[in-house]
Amino acid sequence: MTATSSTASVQLEPTESTALNARAAARAEARLLIDGELREARSGRRFDNISPATGKVIGSATAAGAADMDAAICAARRAFDETDWSIDRELRKRCLLQLQAALEAEREELREEIIAEAGAPWMTTVMAQVDWPLDDALLYPTELIDSFTWERELGVGKAGDGRRRVVKEPAGVVAAIAPWNYPFEIVANKLGQALATGNTVVLKPDPNTPWTSTRIGRLIAEHTDVPAGVVNVVTTPDNAVAELLVTDPRVDLVSFTGSTHVGRLIARKGADTLKRVFLELGGKSAMVILDDADVDAALPNTAQVCFHAGQGCAVNTRLLVPASMYEPVVNKVIELFSMLAPGDPARQDTVLGPVISATQQDRILGFVERAEASGAEVLTGGDKPVGLHPELAGGYYLTPTLVAGVDNSSEIAREEVFGPVMVVMPYSDDAEALAMANDSDYGLSGSVFSGSHERAMGFANRVRAGSFSVNGGLFYGADAPYGGYRASGVGRQNGIEGFEQYLETKTIGYL
């Protein structure tokens, strides 16, 4: 009787996602933005937007077809070729600051929208989901408009018959293709740099998270002086429609963030028209604890695999531990993971929310099941939680998972799982730890912990990755270039390097 009462009381705990989802749906913008007009698809079709927290449909978005995408590309091409957007820096600054003000005015609505459609826990929205990018994703490139070296003189050339000037100018029409895991953060950073450099944009958000981008489209249309066609927002669940952005010769550059598999497809399909591509792709980053580290200070960082259910490309998912410290470290991680129960993302105390979809949930469980079948040991987690509130029972939740008994050759240690799953592996010395960290198809991120700053920095300098954390240091920011080596991508987003990515270089000789 006592057990029954206890179970009933757990199920009756209030959930907040149902009410939040209703508020987000009531405020959502579902229309496309094409050539300055907010409108439905020509076909009139829509597609469902599903809450990861509940598994229920919370609304819909416009399902663009090929004709809508063609119109968006045409508008972007015309706006680049026929308006002053590409050359009027003052206009660009004014419009970006107008968009910044409009976004700030709807910060809380945006926050709830991301919780609703991405399943992102509230606490992630006060960091990289909303507040951090809202503070600098548009403002940093806007400030660069004034400080960037748009032209430089080279002086008289070798022939002595004229001076030479190097000029930076926008690439043209940019296809910005965004993923579902950080829908505002990634879109804001793409838009900020592409627009500040004078390009026009066709933005294609992921169909799992359409509303944050269509909201930006509405704000641009209603609260800025952005000329018609400079920004177009096209939502579609149809991959064939999205592919037009990659194959159309009117598009000059593709800026894509997503999986390595899709990145390879984009690179191949864009090659026919020799498009420039920026690809920010997957990762399988290592968290390395050296033998002189403060373990108690380092281990809370393993919880990052549970933030937003591990759905981040830079998440450290391989834990490398000295063999002499292996057992106590593993026990502490198990203890920490046991305190991170999946829960309602709308609650401010939830760390681990749902994954994005039933498909992704099944995919993650498949990795764990295949690892176990191959001899790995699942030390904790690896399943769906029980005892959730009935309103959350249809959501896509997983327990924090720690897998042992594998090496770098195993699938679960090499492939990007993109869920709350960490593998732990012992090593003998620093040289082996470095070799293991670098033994990956990816090279996006990683971290190292040591009691010696010099030792940790020396280790970090030898890891082949585009970003790295030493003793918990944070590399994130709109001023910090972000991207990876090898299968983690091509190019960088943010920073001066990301700004220049959206520019062409012209050399002029003159008398």
CSV table of N, CA, C and O in Angstrom, one decimal, residues 255-302:
chain,number,residue,atom,x,y,z
A,255,SER,N,26.3,27.8,-45.7
A,255,SER,CA,26.8,27.7,-44.3
A,255,SER,C,25.9,26.7,-43.6
A,255,SER,O,24.7,26.9,-43.3
A,256,PHE,N,26.5,25.6,-43.2
A,256,PHE,CA,25.7,24.4,-42.7
A,256,PHE,C,26.3,24.0,-41.4
A,256,PHE,O,27.5,23.9,-41.2
A,257,THR,N,25.4,23.8,-40.4
A,257,THR,CA,25.7,23.1,-39.1
A,257,THR,C,24.8,21.9,-39.0
A,257,THR,O,23.6,22.0,-39.1
A,258,GLY,N,25.5,20.8,-38.7
A,258,GLY,CA,24.7,19.5,-38.6
A,258,GLY,C,25.6,18.3,-38.6
A,258,GLY,O,26.8,18.4,-38.2
A,259,SER,N,25.1,17.2,-39.0
A,259,SER,CA,25.8,16.0,-38.9
A,259,SER,C,26.9,15.9,-40.0
A,259,SER,O,26.8,16.5,-41.1
A,260,THR,N,27.9,15.1,-39.7
A,260,THR,CA,29.0,14.9,-40.7
A,260,THR,C,28.4,14.2,-42.0
A,260,THR,O,28.9,14.5,-43.1
A,261,HIS,N,27.5,13.3,-41.8
A,261,HIS,CA,26.9,12.6,-43.0
A,261,HIS,C,26.3,13.6,-43.9
A,261,HIS,O,26.6,13.5,-45.1
A,262,VAL,N,25.5,14.5,-43.4
A,262,VAL,CA,24.8,15.5,-44.3
A,262,VAL,C,25.8,16.5,-44.8
A,262,VAL,O,25.8,16.9,-46.0
A,263,GLY,N,26.8,16.8,-44.0
A,263,GLY,CA,27.9,17.7,-44.5
A,263,GLY,C,28.6,17.2,-45.7
A,263,GLY,O,28.9,17.9,-46.6
A,264,ARG,N,28.9,15.9,-45.7
A,264,ARG,CA,29.5,15.3,-46.8
A,264,ARG,C,28.6,15.4,-48.1
A,264,ARG,O,29.1,15.7,-49.2
A,265,LEU,N,27.4,15.2,-47.9
A,265,LEU,CA,26.4,15.3,-49.0
A,265,LEU,C,26.4,16.7,-49.6
A,265,LEU,O,26.4,16.9,-50.8
A,266,ILE,N,26.4,17.7,-48.7
A,266,ILE,CA,26.4,19.1,-49.1
A,266,ILE,C,27.6,19.4,-49.9
A,266,ILE,O,27.6,20.1,-51.0
A,267,ALA,N,28.8,18.9,-49.4
A,267,ALA,CA,30.0,19.2,-50.1
A,267,ALA,C,30.0,18.6,-51.5
A,267,ALA,O,30.5,19.2,-52.5
A,268,ARG,N,29.5,17.4,-51.6
A,268,ARG,CA,29.5,16.7,-52.9
A,268,ARG,C,28.5,17.4,-53.9
A,268,ARG,O,28.8,17.7,-55.0
A,269,LYS,N,27.3,17.7,-53.4
A,269,LYS,CA,26.3,18.3,-54.3
A,269,LYS,C,26.6,19.7,-54.6
A,269,LYS,O,26.2,20.2,-55.7
A,270,GLY,N,27.3,20.4,-53.7
A,270,GLY,CA,27.7,21.8,-54.0
A,270,GLY,C,28.9,21.9,-54.9
A,270,GLY,O,29.1,23.0,-55.5
A,271,ALA,N,29.6,20.8,-55.1
A,271,ALA,CA,30.8,20.9,-56.0
A,271,ALA,C,30.5,21.2,-57.4
A,271,ALA,O,31.3,21.8,-58.1
A,272,ASP,N,29.3,20.8,-57.9
A,272,ASP,CA,29.0,21.0,-59.3
A,272,ASP,C,29.0,22.4,-59.7
A,272,ASP,O,29.3,22.8,-60.8
A,273,THR,N,28.6,23.3,-58.7
A,273,THR,CA,28.6,24.7,-59.0
A,273,THR,C,29.7,25.4,-58.2
A,273,THR,O,29.7,26.6,-58.1
A,274,LEU,N,30.6,24.6,-57.7
A,274,LEU,CA,31.8,25.2,-57.0
A,274,LEU,C,31.4,26.2,-55.9
A,274,LEU,O,32.0,27.2,-55.8
A,275,LYS,N,30.5,25.8,-55.1
A,275,LYS,CA,30.0,26.6,-54.0
A,275,LYS,C,31.1,26.6,-52.9
A,275,LYS,O,31.7,25.6,-52.6
A,276,ARG,N,31.3,27.7,-52.3
A,276,ARG,CA,32.0,27.8,-51.1
A,276,ARG,C,31.1,27.2,-50.0
A,276,ARG,O,29.9,27.4,-49.9
A,277,VAL,N,31.7,26.4,-49.1
A,277,VAL,CA,30.9,25.8,-48.0
A,277,VAL,C,31.6,26.0,-46.7
A,277,VAL,O,32.8,25.9,-46.6
A,278,PHE,N,30.8,26.3,-45.7
A,278,PHE,CA,31.2,26.2,-44.3
A,278,PHE,C,30.5,25.1,-43.7
A,278,PHE,O,29.2,25.0,-43.8
A,279,LEU,N,31.2,24.1,-43.1
A,279,LEU,CA,30.6,22.9,-42.5
A,279,LEU,C,31.0,22.8,-41.1
A,279,LEU,O,32.2,22.5,-40.8
A,280,GLU,N,30.1,23.0,-40.1
A,280,GLU,CA,30.3,22.8,-38.7
A,280,GLU,C,29.6,21.5,-38.4
A,280,GLU,O,28.4,21.4,-38.3
A,281,LEU,N,30.4,20.4,-38.2
A,281,LEU,CA,29.8,19.1,-38.2
A,281,LEU,C,30.0,18.4,-36.8
A,281,LEU,O,29.9,19.1,-35.8
A,282,GLY,N,30.1,17.1,-36.8
A,282,GLY,CA,30.0,16.3,-35.6
A,282,GLY,C,31.3,16.3,-34.7
A,282,GLY,O,32.3,16.8,-35.1
A,283,GLY,N,31.2,15.6,-33.6
A,283,GLY,CA,32.4,15.5,-32.7
A,283,GLY,C,32.3,14.3,-31.9
A,283,GLY,O,31.2,13.7,-31.7
A,284,LYS,N,33.4,13.8,-31.4
A,284,LYS,CA,33.5,12.8,-30.4
A,284,LYS,C,34.6,13.1,-29.4
A,284,LYS,O,35.6,12.5,-29.3
A,285,SER,N,34.4,14.2,-28.7
A,285,SER,CA,35.4,14.8,-27.9
A,285,SER,C,35.8,14.1,-26.7
A,285,SER,O,34.9,13.4,-26.1
A,286,ALA,N,37.0,14.2,-26.3
A,286,ALA,CA,37.5,13.5,-25.1
A,286,ALA,C,37.7,14.5,-23.9
A,286,ALA,O,38.2,15.6,-24.1
A,287,MET,N,37.3,14.0,-22.8
A,287,MET,CA,37.6,14.7,-21.5
A,287,MET,C,38.7,13.9,-20.8
A,287,MET,O,38.5,12.7,-20.5
A,288,VAL,N,39.8,14.5,-20.7
A,288,VAL,CA,41.0,13.8,-20.2
A,288,VAL,C,41.3,14.3,-18.8
A,288,VAL,O,41.6,15.4,-18.5
A,289,ILE,N,41.3,13.3,-17.8
A,289,ILE,CA,41.7,13.6,-16.5
A,289,ILE,C,43.2,13.1,-16.3
A,289,ILE,O,43.4,11.9,-16.4
A,290,LEU,N,44.1,14.0,-16.1
A,290,LEU,CA,45.5,13.6,-15.8
A,290,LEU,C,45.7,13.2,-14.4
A,290,LEU,O,44.9,13.5,-13.5
A,291,ASP,N,46.8,12.5,-14.1
A,291,ASP,CA,46.9,11.9,-12.8
A,291,ASP,C,47.2,12.9,-11.6
A,291,ASP,O,47.1,12.5,-10.4
A,292,ASP,N,47.4,14.2,-11.9
A,292,ASP,CA,47.6,15.1,-10.9
A,292,ASP,C,46.3,16.1,-10.7
A,292,ASP,O,46.4,17.1,-10.1
A,293,ALA,N,45.3,15.7,-11.4
A,293,ALA,CA,44.1,16.6,-11.4
A,293,ALA,C,43.3,16.5,-10.0
A,293,ALA,O,43.4,15.5,-9.3
A,294,ASP,N,42.6,17.6,-9.7
A,294,ASP,CA,41.7,17.6,-8.6
A,294,ASP,C,40.4,16.9,-9.1
A,294,ASP,O,39.6,17.5,-9.8
A,295,VAL,N,40.3,15.6,-8.8
A,295,VAL,CA,39.2,14.8,-9.4
A,295,VAL,C,37.8,15.4,-9.0
A,295,VAL,O,36.9,15.5,-9.8
A,296,ASP,N,37.7,15.8,-7.7
A,296,ASP,CA,36.4,16.3,-7.3
A,296,ASP,C,36.0,17.6,-8.0
A,296,ASP,O,34.8,17.8,-8.2
A,297,ALA,N,37.0,18.3,-8.4
A,297,ALA,CA,36.7,19.6,-9.1
A,297,ALA,C,36.4,19.3,-10.6
A,297,ALA,O,35.6,20.0,-11.2
A,298,ALA,N,37.0,18.2,-11.1
A,298,ALA,CA,36.9,17.9,-12.6
A,298,ALA,C,35.6,17.2,-12.9
A,298,ALA,O,35.0,17.4,-13.9
A,299,LEU,N,35.2,16.3,-12.0
A,299,LEU,CA,34.1,15.3,-12.3
A,299,LEU,C,32.8,16.0,-12.6
A,299,LEU,O,32.0,15.5,-13.4
A,300,PRO,N,32.4,17.1,-12.0
A,300,PRO,CA,31.1,17.7,-12.4
A,300,PRO,C,31.0,18.0,-13.8
A,300,PRO,O,29.9,18.2,-14.4
A,301,ASN,N,32.2,18.2,-14.5
A,301,ASN,CA,32.2,18.5,-15.9
A,301,ASN,C,31.7,17.3,-16.8
A,301,ASN,O,31.3,17.5,-17.9
A,302,THR,N,31.6,16.1,-16.2
A,302,THR,CA,31.0,14.9,-16.9
A,302,THR,C,29.5,15.1,-17.1
A,302,THR,O,28.9,14.5,-18.0
